PDB file of C-alpha atoms in Angstrom:
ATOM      1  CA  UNK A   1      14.699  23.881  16.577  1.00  0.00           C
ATOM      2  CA  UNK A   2      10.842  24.542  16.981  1.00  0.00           C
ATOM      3  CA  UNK A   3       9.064  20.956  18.183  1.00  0.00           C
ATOM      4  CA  UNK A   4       7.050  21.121  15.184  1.00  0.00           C
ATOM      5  CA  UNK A   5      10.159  21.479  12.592  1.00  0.00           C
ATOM      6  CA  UNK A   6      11.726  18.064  14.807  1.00  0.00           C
ATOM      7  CA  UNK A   7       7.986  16.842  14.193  1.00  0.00           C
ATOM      8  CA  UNK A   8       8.498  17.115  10.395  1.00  0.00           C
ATOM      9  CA  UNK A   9      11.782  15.965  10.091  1.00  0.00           C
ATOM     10  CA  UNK A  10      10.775  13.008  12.010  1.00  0.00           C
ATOM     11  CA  UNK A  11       7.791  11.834   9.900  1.00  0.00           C
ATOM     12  CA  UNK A  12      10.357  12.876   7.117  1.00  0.00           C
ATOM     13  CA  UNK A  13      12.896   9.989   7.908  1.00  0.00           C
ATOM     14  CA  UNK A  14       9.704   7.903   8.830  1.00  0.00           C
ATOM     15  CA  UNK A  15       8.421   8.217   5.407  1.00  0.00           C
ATOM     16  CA  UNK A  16      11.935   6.931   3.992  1.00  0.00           C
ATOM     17  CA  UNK A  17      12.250   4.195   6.131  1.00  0.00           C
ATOM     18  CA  UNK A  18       8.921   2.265   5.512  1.00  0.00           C
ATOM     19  CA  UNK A  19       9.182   3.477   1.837  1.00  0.00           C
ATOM     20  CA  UNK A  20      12.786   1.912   1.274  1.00  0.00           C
ATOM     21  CA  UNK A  21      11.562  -1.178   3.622  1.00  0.00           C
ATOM     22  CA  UNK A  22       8.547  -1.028   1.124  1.00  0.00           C
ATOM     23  CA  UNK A  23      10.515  -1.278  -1.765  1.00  0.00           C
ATOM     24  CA  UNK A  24      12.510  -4.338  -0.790  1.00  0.00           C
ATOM     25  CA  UNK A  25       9.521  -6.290   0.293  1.00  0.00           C
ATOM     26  CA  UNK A  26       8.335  -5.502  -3.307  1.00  0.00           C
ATOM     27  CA  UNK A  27      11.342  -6.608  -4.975  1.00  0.00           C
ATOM     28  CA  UNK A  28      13.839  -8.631  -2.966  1.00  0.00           C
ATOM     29  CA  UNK A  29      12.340  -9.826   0.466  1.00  0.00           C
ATOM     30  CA  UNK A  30       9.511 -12.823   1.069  1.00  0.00           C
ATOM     31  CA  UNK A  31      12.108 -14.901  -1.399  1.00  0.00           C
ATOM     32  CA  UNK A  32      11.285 -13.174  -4.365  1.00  0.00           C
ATOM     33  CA  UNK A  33      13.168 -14.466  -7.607  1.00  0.00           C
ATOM     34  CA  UNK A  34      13.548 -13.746 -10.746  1.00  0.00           C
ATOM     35  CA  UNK A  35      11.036 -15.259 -13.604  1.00  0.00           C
ATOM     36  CA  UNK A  36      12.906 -14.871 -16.772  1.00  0.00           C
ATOM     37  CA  UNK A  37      10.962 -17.475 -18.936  1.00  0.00           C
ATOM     38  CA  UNK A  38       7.511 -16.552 -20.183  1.00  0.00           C
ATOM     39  CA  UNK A  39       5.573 -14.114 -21.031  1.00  0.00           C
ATOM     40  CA  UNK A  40       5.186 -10.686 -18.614  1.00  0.00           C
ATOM     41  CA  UNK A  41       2.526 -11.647 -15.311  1.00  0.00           C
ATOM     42  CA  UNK A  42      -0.429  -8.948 -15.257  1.00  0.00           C
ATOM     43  CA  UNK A  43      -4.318  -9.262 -14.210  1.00  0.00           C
ATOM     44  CA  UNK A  44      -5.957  -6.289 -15.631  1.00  0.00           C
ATOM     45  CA  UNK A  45      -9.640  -7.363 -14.564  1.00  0.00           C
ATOM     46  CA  UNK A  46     -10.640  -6.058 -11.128  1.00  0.00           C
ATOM     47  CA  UNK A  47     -11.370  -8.515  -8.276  1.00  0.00           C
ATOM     48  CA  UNK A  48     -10.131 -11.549 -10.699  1.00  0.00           C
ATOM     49  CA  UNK A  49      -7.747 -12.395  -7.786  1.00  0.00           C
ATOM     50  CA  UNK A  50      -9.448 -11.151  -4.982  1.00  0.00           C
ATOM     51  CA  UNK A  51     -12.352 -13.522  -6.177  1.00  0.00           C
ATOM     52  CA  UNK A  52      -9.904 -16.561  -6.338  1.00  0.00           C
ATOM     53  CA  UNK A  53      -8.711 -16.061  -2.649  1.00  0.00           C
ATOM     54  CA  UNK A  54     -12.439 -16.402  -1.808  1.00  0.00           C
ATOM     55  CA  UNK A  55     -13.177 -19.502  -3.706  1.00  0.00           C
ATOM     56  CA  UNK A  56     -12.330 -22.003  -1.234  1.00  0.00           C
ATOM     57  CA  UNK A  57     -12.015 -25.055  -3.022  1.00  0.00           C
ATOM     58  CA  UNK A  58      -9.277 -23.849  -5.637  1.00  0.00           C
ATOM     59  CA  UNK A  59      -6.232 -25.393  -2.993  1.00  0.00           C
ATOM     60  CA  UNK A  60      -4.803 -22.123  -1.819  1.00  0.00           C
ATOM     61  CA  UNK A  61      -3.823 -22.314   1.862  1.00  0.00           C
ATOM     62  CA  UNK A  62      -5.810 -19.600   4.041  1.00  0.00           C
ATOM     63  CA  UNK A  63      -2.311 -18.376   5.096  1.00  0.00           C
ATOM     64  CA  UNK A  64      -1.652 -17.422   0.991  1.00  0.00           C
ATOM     65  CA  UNK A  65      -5.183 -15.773   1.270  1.00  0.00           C
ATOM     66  CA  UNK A  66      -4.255 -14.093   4.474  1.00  0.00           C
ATOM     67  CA  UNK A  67      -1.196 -12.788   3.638  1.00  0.00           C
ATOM     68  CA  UNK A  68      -2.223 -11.968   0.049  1.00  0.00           C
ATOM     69  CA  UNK A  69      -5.649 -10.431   0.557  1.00  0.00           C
ATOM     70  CA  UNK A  70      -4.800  -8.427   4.078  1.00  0.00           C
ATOM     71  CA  UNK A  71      -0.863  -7.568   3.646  1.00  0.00           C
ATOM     72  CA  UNK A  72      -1.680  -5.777   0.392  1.00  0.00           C
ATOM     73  CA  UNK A  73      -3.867  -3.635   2.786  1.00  0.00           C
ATOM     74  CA  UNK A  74      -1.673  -3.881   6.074  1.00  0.00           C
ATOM     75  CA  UNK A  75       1.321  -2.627   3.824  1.00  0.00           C
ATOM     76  CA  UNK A  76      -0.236   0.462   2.355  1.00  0.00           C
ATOM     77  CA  UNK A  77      -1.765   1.516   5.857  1.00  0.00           C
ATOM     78  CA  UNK A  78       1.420   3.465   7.700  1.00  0.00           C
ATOM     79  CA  UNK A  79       1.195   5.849   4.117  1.00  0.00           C
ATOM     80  CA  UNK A  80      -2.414   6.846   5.067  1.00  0.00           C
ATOM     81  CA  UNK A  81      -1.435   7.512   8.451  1.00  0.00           C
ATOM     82  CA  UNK A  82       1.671   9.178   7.935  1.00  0.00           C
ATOM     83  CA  UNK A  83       1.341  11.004   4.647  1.00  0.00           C
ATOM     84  CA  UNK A  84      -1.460  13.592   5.539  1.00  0.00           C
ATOM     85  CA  UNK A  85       0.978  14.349   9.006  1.00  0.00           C
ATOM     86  CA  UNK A  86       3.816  15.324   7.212  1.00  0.00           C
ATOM     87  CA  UNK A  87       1.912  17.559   4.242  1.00  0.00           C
ATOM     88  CA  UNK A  88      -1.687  18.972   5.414  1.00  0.00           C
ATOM     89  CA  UNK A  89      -2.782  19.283   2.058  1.00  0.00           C
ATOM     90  CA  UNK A  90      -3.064  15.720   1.382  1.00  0.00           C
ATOM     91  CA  UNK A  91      -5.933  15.448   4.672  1.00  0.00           C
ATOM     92  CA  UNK A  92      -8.633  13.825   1.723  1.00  0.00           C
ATOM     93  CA  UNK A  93      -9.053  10.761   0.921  1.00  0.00           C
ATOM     94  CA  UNK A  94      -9.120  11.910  -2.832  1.00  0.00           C
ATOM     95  CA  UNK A  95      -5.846  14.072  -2.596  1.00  0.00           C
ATOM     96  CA  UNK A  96      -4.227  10.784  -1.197  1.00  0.00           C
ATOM     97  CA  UNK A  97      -5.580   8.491  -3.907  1.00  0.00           C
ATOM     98  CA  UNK A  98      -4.536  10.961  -6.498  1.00  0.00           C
ATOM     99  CA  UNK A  99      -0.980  10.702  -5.234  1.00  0.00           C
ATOM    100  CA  UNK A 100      -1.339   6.735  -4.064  1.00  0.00           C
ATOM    101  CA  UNK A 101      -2.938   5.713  -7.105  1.00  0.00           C
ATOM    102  CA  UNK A 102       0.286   6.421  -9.551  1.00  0.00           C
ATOM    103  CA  UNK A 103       3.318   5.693  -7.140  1.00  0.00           C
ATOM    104  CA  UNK A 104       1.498   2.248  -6.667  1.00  0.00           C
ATOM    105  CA  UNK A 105       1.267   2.006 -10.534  1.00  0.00           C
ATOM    106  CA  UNK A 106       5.015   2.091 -10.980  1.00  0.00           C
ATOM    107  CA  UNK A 107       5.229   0.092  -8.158  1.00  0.00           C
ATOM    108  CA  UNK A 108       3.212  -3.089 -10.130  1.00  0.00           C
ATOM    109  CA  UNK A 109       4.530  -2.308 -13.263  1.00  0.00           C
ATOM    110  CA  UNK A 110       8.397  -2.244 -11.957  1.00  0.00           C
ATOM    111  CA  UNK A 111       7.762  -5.766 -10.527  1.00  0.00           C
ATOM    112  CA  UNK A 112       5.868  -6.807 -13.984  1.00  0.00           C
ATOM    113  CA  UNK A 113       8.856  -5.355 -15.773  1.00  0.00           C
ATOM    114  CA  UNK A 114      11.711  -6.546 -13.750  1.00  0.00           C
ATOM    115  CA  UNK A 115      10.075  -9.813 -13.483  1.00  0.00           C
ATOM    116  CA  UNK A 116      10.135 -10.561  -9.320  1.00  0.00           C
ATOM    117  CA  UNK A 117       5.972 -10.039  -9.290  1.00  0.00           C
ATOM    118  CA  UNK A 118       3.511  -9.391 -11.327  1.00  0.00           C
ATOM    119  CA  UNK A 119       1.050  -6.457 -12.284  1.00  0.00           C
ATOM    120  CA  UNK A 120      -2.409  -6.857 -10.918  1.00  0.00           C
ATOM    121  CA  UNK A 121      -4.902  -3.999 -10.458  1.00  0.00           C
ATOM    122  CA  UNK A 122      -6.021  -6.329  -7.588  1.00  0.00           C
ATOM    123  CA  UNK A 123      -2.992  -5.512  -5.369  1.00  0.00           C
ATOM    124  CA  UNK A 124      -3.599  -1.419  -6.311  1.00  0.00           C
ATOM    125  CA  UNK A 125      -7.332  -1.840  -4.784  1.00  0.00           C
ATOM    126  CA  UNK A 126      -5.646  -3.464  -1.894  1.00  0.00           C
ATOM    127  CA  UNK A 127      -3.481  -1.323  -1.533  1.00  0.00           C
ATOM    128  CA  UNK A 128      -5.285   2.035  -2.056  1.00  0.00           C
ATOM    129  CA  UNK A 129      -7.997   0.448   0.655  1.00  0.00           C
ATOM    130  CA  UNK A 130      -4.544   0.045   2.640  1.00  0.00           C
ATOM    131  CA  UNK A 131      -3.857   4.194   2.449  1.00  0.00           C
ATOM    132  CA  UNK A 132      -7.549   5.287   3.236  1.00  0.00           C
ATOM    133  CA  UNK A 133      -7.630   2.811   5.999  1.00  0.00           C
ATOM    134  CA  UNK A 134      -4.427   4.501   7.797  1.00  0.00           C
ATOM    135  CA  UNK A 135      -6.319   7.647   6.994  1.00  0.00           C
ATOM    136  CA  UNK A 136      -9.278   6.633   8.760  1.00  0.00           C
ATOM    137  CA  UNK A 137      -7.572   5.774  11.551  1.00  0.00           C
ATOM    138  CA  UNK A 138      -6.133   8.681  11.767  1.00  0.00           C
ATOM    139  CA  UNK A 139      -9.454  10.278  11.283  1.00  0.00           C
ATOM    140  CA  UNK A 140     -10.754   8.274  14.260  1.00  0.00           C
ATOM    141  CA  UNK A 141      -7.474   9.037  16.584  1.00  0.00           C
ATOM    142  CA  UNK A 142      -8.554  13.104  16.207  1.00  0.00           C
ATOM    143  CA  UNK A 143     -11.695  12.227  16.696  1.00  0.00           C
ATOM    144  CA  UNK A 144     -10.509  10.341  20.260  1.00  0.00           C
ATOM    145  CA  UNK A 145      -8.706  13.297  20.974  1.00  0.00           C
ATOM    146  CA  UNK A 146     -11.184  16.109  20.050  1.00  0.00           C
ATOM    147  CA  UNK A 147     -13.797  14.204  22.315  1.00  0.00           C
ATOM    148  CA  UNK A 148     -11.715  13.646  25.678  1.00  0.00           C
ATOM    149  CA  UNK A 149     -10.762  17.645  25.773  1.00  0.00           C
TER     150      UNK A 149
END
């Protein structure tokens, strides 16, 4: 097999891996339960949360803010890098939102729907900013490389 084909196949099984870890952070993992009483958990008005993790006397720890505010970007990040290896034609940062954009849509409305999260067009900012931040860096890394030949 060409090193390029094992190069594909590899970012292949990469992209499954975080994707499926993805998925059960989403819906199982950080002690996620079940909210069966009440009515469905959206925010529909952008930077409603993100503005409430910055008002600092509302009694939210800084780790909540921390690991609300920066692992809804972390999280999205290895999809920006990774994506636009294994299919060329997603090298934009438009291409990427236009395929990040509705897989993280039925990724906030499954956890509205099954009731372990909510929906918040907060967490698809984050997370968008997430995938064109691995893309940057990935920008930058051929950037590092094109300079030191």
């Amino acid at each position: 097999m060409q090193p390029r084909g094992v190069w594909k196949i590899l970012l292949a099984v990469l992209l499954i891996a975080y994707t499926s870890a993805l998925v059960y952070w989403m819906f199982l993992g950080f002690g996620r339960t079940v909210h069966t009483e009440g009515p469905f958990r959206y925010n529909l008005v952008p930077l409603r949360t993100v503005r409430l993790y910055f008002d600092l006397g509302n009694g939210v720890s800084f780790s909540k803010r921390l690991i609300n505010l920066l692992g809804n970007v972390a999280v999205f990040a290895p999809f920006g890098l990774l994506l636009p290896l294994r299919v060329r034609r997603l090298q934009s940062f438009i291409r990427l939102a236009l395929l990040a954009v509705p897989g993280i849509l039925v990724l906030e409305t499954l956890q509205m729907l099954l009731r372990v999260g909510s929906f918040d067009i907060d967490d698809l900012i984050l997370n968008l900013l997430g995938v064109w931040t691995g893309y940057g860096v990935l920008l930058l890394i051929g950037r590092a490389r094109i300079s030191k030949r």
